[in-house]
mmCIF file of C-alpha atoms in Angstrom:
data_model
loop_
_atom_site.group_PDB
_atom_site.id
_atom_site.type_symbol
_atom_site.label_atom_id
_atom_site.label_comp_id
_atom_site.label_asym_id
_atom_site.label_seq_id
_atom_site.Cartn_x
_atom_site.Cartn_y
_atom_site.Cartn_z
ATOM 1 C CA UNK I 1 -23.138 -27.146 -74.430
ATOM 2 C CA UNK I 2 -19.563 -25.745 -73.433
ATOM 3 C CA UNK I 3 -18.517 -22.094 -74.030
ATOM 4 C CA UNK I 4 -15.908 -19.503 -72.487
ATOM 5 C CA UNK I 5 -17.082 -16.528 -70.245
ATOM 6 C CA UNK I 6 -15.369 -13.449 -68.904
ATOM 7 C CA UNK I 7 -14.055 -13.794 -65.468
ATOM 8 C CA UNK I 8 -14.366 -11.221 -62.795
ATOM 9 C CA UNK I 9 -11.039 -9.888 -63.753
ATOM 10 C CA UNK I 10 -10.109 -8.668 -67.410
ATOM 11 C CA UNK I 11 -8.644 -11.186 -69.573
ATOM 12 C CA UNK I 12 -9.071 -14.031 -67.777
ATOM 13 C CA UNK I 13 -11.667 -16.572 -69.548
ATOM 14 C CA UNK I 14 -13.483 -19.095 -67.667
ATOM 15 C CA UNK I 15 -14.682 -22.720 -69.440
ATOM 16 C CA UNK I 16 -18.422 -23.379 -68.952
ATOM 17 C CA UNK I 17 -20.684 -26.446 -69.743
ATOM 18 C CA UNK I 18 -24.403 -26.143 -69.590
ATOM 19 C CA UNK I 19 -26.428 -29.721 -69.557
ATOM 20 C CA UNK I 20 -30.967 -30.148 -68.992
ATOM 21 C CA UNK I 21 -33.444 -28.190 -70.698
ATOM 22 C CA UNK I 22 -32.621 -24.366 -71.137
ATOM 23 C CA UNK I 23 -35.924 -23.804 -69.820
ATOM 24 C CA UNK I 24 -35.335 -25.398 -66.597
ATOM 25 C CA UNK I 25 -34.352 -23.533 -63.582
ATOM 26 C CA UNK I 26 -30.880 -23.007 -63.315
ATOM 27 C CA UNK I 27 -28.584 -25.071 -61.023
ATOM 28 C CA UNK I 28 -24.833 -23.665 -60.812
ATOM 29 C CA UNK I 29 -22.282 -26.550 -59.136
ATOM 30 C CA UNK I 30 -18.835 -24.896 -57.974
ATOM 31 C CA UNK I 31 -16.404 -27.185 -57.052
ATOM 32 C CA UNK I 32 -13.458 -27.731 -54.699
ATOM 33 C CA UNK I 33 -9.493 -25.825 -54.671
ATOM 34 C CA UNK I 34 -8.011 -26.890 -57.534
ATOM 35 C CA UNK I 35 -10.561 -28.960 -59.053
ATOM 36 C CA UNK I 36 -12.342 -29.090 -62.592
ATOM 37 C CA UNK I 37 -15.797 -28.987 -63.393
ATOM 38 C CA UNK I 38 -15.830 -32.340 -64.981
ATOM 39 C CA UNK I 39 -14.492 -33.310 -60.870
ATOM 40 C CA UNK I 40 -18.094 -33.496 -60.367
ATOM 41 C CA UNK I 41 -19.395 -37.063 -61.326
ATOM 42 C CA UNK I 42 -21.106 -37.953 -64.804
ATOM 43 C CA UNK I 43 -23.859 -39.545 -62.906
ATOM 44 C CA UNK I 44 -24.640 -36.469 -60.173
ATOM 45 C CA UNK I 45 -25.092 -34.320 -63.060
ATOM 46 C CA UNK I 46 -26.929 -35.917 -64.810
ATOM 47 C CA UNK I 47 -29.330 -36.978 -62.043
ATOM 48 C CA UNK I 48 -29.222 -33.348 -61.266
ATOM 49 C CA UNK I 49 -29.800 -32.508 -65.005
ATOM 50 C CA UNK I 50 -33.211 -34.176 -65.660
ATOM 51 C CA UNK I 51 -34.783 -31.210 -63.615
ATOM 52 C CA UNK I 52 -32.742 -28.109 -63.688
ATOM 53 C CA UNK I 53 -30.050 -26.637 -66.101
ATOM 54 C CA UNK I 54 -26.900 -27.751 -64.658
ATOM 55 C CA UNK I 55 -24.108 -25.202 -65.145
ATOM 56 C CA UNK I 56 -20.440 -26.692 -63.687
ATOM 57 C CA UNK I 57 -17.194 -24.357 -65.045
ATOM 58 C CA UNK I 58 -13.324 -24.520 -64.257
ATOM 59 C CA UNK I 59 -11.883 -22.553 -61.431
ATOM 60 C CA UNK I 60 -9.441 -20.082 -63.165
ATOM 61 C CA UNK I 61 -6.038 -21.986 -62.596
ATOM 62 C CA UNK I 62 -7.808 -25.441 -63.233
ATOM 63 C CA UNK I 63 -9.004 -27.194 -66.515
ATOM 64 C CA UNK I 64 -9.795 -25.240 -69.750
ATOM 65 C CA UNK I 65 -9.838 -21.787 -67.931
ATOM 66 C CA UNK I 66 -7.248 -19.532 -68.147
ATOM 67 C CA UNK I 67 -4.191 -20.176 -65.854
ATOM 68 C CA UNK I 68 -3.217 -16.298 -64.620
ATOM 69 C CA UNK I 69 -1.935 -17.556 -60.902
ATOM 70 C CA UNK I 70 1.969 -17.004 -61.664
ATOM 71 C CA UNK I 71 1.585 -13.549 -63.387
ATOM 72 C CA UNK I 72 -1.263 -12.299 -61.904
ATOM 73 C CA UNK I 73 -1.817 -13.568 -58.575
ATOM 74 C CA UNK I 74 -5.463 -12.919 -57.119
ATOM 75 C CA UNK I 75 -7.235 -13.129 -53.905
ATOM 76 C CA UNK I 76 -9.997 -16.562 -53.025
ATOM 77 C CA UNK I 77 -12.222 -13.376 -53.030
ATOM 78 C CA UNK I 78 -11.843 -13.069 -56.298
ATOM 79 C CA UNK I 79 -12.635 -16.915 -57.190
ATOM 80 C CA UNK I 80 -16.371 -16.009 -55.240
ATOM 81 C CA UNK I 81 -16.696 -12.956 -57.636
ATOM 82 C CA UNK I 82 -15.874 -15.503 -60.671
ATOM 83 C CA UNK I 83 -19.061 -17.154 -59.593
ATOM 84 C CA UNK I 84 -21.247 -14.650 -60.261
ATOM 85 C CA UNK I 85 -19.531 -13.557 -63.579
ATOM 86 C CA UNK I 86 -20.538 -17.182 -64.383
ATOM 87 C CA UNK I 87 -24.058 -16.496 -64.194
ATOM 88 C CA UNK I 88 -23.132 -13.021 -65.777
ATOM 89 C CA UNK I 89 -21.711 -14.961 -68.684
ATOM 90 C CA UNK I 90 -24.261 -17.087 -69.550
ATOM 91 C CA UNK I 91 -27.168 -14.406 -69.166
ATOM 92 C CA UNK I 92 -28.610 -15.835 -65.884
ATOM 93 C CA UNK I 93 -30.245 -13.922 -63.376
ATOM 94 C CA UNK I 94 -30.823 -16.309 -60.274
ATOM 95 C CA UNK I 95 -30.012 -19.866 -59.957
ATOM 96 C CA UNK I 96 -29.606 -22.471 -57.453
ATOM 97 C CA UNK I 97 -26.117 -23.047 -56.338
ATOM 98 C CA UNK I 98 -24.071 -26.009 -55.133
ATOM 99 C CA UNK I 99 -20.874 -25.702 -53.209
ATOM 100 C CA UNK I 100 -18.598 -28.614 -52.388
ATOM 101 C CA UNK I 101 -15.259 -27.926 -50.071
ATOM 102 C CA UNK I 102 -13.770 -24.513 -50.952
ATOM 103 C CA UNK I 103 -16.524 -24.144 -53.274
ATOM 104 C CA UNK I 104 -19.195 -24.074 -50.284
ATOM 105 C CA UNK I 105 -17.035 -21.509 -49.030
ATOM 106 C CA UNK I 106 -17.503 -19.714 -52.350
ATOM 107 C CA UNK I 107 -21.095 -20.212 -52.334
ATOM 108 C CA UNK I 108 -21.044 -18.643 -48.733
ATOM 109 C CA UNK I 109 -19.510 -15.315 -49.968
ATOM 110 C CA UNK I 110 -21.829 -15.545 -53.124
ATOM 111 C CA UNK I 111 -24.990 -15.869 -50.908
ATOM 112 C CA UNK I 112 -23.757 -12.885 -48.240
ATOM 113 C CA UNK I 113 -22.198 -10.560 -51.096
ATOM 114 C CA UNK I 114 -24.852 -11.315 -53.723
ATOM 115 C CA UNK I 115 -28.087 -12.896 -52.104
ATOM 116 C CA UNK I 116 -30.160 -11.371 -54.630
ATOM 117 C CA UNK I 117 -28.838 -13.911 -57.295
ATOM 118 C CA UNK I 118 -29.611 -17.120 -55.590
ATOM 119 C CA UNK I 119 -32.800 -19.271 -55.629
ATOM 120 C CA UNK I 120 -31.441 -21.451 -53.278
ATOM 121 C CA UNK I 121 -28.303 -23.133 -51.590
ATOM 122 C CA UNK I 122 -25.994 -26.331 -51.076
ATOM 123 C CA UNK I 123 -23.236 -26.421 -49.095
ATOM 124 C CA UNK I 124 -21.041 -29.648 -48.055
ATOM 125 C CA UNK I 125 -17.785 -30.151 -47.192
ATOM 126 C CA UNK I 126 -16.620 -26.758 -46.048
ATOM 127 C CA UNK I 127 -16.687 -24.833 -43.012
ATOM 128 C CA UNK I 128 -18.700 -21.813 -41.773
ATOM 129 C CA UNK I 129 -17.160 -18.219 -42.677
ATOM 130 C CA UNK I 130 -18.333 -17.046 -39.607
ATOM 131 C CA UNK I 131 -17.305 -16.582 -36.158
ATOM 132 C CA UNK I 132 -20.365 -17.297 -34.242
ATOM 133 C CA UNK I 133 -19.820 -20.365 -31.643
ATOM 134 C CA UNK I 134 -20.955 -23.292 -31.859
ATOM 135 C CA UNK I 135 -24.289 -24.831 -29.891
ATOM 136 C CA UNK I 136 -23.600 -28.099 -28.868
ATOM 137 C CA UNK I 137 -27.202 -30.170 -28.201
ATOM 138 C CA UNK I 138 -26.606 -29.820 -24.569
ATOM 139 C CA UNK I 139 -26.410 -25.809 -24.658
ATOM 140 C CA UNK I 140 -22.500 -25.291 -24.164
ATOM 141 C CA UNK I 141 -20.941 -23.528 -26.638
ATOM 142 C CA UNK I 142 -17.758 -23.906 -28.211
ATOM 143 C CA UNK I 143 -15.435 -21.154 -29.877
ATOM 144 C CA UNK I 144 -14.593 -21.925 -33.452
ATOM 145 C CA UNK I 145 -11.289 -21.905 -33.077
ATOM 146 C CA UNK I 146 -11.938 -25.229 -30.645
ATOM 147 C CA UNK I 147 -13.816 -27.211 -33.334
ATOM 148 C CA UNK I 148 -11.700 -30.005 -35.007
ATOM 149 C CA UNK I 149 -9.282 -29.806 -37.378
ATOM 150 C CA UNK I 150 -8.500 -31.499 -40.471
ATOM 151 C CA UNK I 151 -7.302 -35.039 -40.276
ATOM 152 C CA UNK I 152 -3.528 -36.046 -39.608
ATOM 153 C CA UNK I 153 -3.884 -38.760 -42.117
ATOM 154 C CA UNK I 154 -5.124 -36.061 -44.825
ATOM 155 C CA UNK I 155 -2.257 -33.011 -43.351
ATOM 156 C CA UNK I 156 -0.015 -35.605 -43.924
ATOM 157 C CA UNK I 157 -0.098 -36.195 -47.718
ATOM 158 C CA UNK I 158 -0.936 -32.954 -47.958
ATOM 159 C CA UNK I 159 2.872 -31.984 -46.996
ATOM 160 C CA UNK I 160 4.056 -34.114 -49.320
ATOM 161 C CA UNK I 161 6.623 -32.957 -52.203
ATOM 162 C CA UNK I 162 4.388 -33.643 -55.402
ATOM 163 C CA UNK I 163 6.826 -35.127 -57.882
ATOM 164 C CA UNK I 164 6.536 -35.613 -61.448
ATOM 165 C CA UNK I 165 7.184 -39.077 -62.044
ATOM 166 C CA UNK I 166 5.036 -39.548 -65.269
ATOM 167 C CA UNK I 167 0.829 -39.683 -65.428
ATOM 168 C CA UNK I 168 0.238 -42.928 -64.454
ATOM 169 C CA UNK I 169 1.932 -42.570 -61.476
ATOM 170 C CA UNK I 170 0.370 -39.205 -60.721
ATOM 171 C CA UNK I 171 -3.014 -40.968 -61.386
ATOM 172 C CA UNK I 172 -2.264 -43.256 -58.620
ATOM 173 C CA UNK I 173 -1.251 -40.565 -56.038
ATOM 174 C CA UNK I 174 -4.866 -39.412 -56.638
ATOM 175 C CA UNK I 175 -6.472 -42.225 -55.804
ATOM 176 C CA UNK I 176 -4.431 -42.379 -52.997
ATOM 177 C CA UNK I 177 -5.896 -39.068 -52.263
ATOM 178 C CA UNK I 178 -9.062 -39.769 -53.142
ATOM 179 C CA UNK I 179 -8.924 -42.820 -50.346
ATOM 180 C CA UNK I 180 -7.934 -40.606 -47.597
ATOM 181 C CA UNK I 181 -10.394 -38.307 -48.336
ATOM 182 C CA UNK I 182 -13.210 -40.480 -48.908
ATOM 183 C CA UNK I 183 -13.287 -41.542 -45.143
ATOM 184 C CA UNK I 184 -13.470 -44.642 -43.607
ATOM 185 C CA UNK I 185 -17.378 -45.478 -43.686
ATOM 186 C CA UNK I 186 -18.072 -46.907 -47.670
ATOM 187 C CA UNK I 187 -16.343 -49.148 -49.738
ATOM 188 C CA UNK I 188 -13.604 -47.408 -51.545
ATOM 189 C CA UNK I 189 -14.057 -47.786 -55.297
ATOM 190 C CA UNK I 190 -10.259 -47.027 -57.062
ATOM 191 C CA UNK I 191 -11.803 -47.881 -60.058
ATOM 192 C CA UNK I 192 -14.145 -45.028 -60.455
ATOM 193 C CA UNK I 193 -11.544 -42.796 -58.939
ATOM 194 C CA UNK I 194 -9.277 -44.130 -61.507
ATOM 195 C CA UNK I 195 -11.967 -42.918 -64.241
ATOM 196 C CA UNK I 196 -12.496 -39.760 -62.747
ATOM 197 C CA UNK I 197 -8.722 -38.592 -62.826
ATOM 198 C CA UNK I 198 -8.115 -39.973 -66.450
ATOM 199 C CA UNK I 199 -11.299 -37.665 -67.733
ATOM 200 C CA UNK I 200 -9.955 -34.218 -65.646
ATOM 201 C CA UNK I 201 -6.444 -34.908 -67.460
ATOM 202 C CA UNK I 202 -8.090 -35.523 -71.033
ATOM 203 C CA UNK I 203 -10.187 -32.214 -70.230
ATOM 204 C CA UNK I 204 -7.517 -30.608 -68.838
ATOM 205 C CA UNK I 205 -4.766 -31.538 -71.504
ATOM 206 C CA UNK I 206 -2.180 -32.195 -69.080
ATOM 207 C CA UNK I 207 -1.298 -33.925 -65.650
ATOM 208 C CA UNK I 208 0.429 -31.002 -64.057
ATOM 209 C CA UNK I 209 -0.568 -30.297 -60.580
ATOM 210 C CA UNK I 210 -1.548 -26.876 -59.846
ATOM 211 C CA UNK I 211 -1.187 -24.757 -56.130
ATOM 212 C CA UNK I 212 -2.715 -21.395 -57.140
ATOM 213 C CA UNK I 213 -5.884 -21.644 -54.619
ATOM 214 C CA UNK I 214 -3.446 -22.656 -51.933
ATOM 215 C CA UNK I 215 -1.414 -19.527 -52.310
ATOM 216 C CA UNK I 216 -3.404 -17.425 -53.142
ATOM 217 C CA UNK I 217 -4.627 -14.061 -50.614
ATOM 218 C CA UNK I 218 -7.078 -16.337 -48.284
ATOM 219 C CA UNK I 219 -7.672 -13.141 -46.102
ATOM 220 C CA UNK I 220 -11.423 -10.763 -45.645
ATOM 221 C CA UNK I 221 -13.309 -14.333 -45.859
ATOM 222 C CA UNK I 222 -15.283 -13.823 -42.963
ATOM 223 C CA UNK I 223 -19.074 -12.801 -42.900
ATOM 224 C CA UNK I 224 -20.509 -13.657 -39.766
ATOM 225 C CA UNK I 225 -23.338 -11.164 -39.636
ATOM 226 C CA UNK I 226 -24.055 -11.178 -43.667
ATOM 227 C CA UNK I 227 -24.703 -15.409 -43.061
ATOM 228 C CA UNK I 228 -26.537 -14.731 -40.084
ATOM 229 C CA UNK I 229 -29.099 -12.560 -42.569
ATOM 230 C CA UNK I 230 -29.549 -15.058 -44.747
ATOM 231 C CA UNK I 231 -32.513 -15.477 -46.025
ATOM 232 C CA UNK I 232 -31.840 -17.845 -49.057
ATOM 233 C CA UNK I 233 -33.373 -21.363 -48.439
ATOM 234 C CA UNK I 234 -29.629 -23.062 -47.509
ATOM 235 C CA UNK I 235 -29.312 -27.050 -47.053
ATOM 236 C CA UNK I 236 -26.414 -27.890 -45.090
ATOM 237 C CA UNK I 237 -24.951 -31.905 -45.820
ATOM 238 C CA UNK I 238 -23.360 -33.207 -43.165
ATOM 239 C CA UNK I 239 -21.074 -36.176 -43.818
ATOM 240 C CA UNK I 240 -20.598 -38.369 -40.871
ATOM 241 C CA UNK I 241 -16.978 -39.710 -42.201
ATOM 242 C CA UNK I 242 -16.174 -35.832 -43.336
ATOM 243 C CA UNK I 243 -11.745 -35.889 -42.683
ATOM 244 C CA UNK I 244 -11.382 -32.041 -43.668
ATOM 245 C CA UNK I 245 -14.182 -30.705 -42.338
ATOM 246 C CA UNK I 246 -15.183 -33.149 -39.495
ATOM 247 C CA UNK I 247 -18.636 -33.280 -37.279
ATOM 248 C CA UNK I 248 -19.778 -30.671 -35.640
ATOM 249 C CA UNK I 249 -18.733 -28.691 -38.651
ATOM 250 C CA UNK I 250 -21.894 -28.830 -40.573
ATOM 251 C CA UNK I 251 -23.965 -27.987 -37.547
ATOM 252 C CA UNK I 252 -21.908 -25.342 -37.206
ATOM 253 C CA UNK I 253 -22.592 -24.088 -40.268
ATOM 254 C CA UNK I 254 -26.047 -24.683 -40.418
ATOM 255 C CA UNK I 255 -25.924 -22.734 -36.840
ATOM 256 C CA UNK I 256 -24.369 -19.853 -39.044
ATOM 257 C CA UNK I 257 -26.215 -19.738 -41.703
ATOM 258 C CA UNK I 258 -29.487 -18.222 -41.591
ATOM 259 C CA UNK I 259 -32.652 -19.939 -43.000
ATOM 260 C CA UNK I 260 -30.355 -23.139 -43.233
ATOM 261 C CA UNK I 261 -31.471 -26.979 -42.771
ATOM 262 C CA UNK I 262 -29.331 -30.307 -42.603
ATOM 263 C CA UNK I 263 -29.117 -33.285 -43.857
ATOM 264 C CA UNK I 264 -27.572 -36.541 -43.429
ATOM 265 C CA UNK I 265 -25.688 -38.446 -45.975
ATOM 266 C CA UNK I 266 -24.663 -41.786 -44.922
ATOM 267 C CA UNK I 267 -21.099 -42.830 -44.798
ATOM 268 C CA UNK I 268 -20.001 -39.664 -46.970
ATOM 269 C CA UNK I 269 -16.679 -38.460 -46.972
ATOM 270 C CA UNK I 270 -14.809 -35.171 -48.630
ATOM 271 C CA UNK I 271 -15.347 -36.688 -52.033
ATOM 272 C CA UNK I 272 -18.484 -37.787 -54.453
ATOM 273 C CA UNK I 273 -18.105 -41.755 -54.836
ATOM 274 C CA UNK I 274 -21.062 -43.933 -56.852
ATOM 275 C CA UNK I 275 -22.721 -45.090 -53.180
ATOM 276 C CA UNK I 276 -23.425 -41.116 -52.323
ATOM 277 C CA UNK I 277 -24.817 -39.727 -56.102
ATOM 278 C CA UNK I 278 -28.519 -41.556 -55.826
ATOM 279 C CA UNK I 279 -28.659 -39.917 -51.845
ATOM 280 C CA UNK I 280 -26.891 -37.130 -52.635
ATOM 281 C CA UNK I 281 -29.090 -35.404 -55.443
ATOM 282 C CA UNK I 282 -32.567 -36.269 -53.608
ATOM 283 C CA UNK I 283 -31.389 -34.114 -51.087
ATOM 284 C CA UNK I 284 -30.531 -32.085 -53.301
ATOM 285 C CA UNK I 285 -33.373 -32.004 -55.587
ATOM 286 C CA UNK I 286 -35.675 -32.078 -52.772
ATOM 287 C CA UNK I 287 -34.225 -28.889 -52.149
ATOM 288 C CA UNK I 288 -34.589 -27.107 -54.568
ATOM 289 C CA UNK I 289 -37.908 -28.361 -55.502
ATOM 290 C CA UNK I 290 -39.337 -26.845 -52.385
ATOM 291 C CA UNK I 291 -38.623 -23.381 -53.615
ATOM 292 C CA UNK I 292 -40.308 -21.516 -56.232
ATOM 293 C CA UNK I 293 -38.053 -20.393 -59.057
ATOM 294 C CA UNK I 294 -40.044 -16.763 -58.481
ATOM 295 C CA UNK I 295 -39.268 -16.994 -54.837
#
């Protein structure tokens, strides 16, 4: 079922699609900066679908929601706060959320500004919004500001002039994309990559390439002591071939995060392809399965 809700700010509508049994406890997914809802893979949801009531939406600036960036420019704050008007929207009180890249981020700010709405958590491919150092195994600590940074081969097309040479051709520079984010561990399937970009155009109803979550105010992210309060069951994913967000970011995070486990998933990169979804949502479902809907 797909249907519009109200966005934290006035005016600005937000697409929604709902899939499982309405009676199942509700699982929100938030994706990535300048990606759709349908960016998360048919096959995820689905697995993820068959025990909870799987809610994925557009970021505003992405998909079917409203595109406000160029007139009314807004803070990554207020992306977090869209979040919640999600669940607001669709009449939900609590739900189980799932973050991926800047949407982990968004979950983070959801769980330390509005723990009260959150059955449980998944973060992945993000970083922590804290300052607290990092414990290595051997006791040493290390500042954040020392942990690694993003990839050259990833900074590098990411300074690139995006130029509009036609769909097809933007297709392919998002595979290429895709590749460098996907890491260097599994099998790189274009193919499915190929699929994945032609459905988010379809749904979006063009090819244009937005840069609103990019410029947008990025500042007042931070909630160190909130995180370390946590008290919503959190499972961190590490991703061993992870080129944005590299190891020992997850343990980091789980470090921040209070009440906060990890897991492993083999070979995973920054992106979803077919060898992580079977992996990928046990974890998950595991997860959330462990806590009560009440709790």
């Amino acid at each position: 079922m797909q249907q519009f809700v109200e966005a934290s700010s006035p005016g600005i509508r937000l697409w929604t699609e709902q899939r499982g049994s309405a009676d199942a406890p509700p699982l929100l997914l938030v994706m990535g900066a300048q990606a759709t809802g349908v960016g998360w893979p048919e096959p995820l949801v689905d697995a993820l679908a068959a025990h909870h009531r799987v809610i994925r939406y557009d970021h505003r600036d992405t998909g079917r929601s409203s595109w406000p960036f160029e007139e009314r420019p807004y803070r990554i704050a207020d992306l977090a706060e869209d979040v919640v008007a999600v669940l607001d929207g669709l009449g939900i009180e609590r739900a189980h959320i799932v973050g991926l890249s800047l949407g982990g981020m968004l979950a983070q700010l959801a769980l330390a500004d509005h723990p009260d709405r959150w059955i449980s958590a998944t973060l992945m491919g993000t970083s922590a919004l804290s300052t607290t150092p990092y414990t290595r195994p051997d006791g040493t600590t290390v500042p954040v500001d020392e942990l690694p940074g993003i990839a050259p081969e990833v900074l590098e097309m990411w300074a690139r002039p995006v130029e509009d040479h036609g769909p097809a051709t933007e297709v392919e520079r998002r595979i290429a994309h895709w590749r460098v984010l996907a890491g260097d561990r599994l099998p790189f399937d274009a193919d499915f990559f190929r699929t994945l970009e032609h459905r988010v155009i379809e749904h979006t109803g063009h090819y244009r390439v937005g840069t609103a979550h990019g410029r947008a105010d990025h500042s007042g992210l931070l909630r160190s002591d909130a995180l370390a309060e946590n008290e919503v069951p959190t499972l961190v994913i590490a991703a061993p071939a992870e080129p944005v967000f590299p190891p020992p970011h997850p343990q980091h995070l789980a470090q921040s995060v209070g009440n906060a486990r990890l897991v492993e998933i083999p070979g995973m990169g920054h992106a979803l392809p077919p060898a992580v979804h079977a992996p990928l949502a046990t974890a998950i479902l595991r997860h959330t399965g462990a806590v009560p809907p009440t709790a």
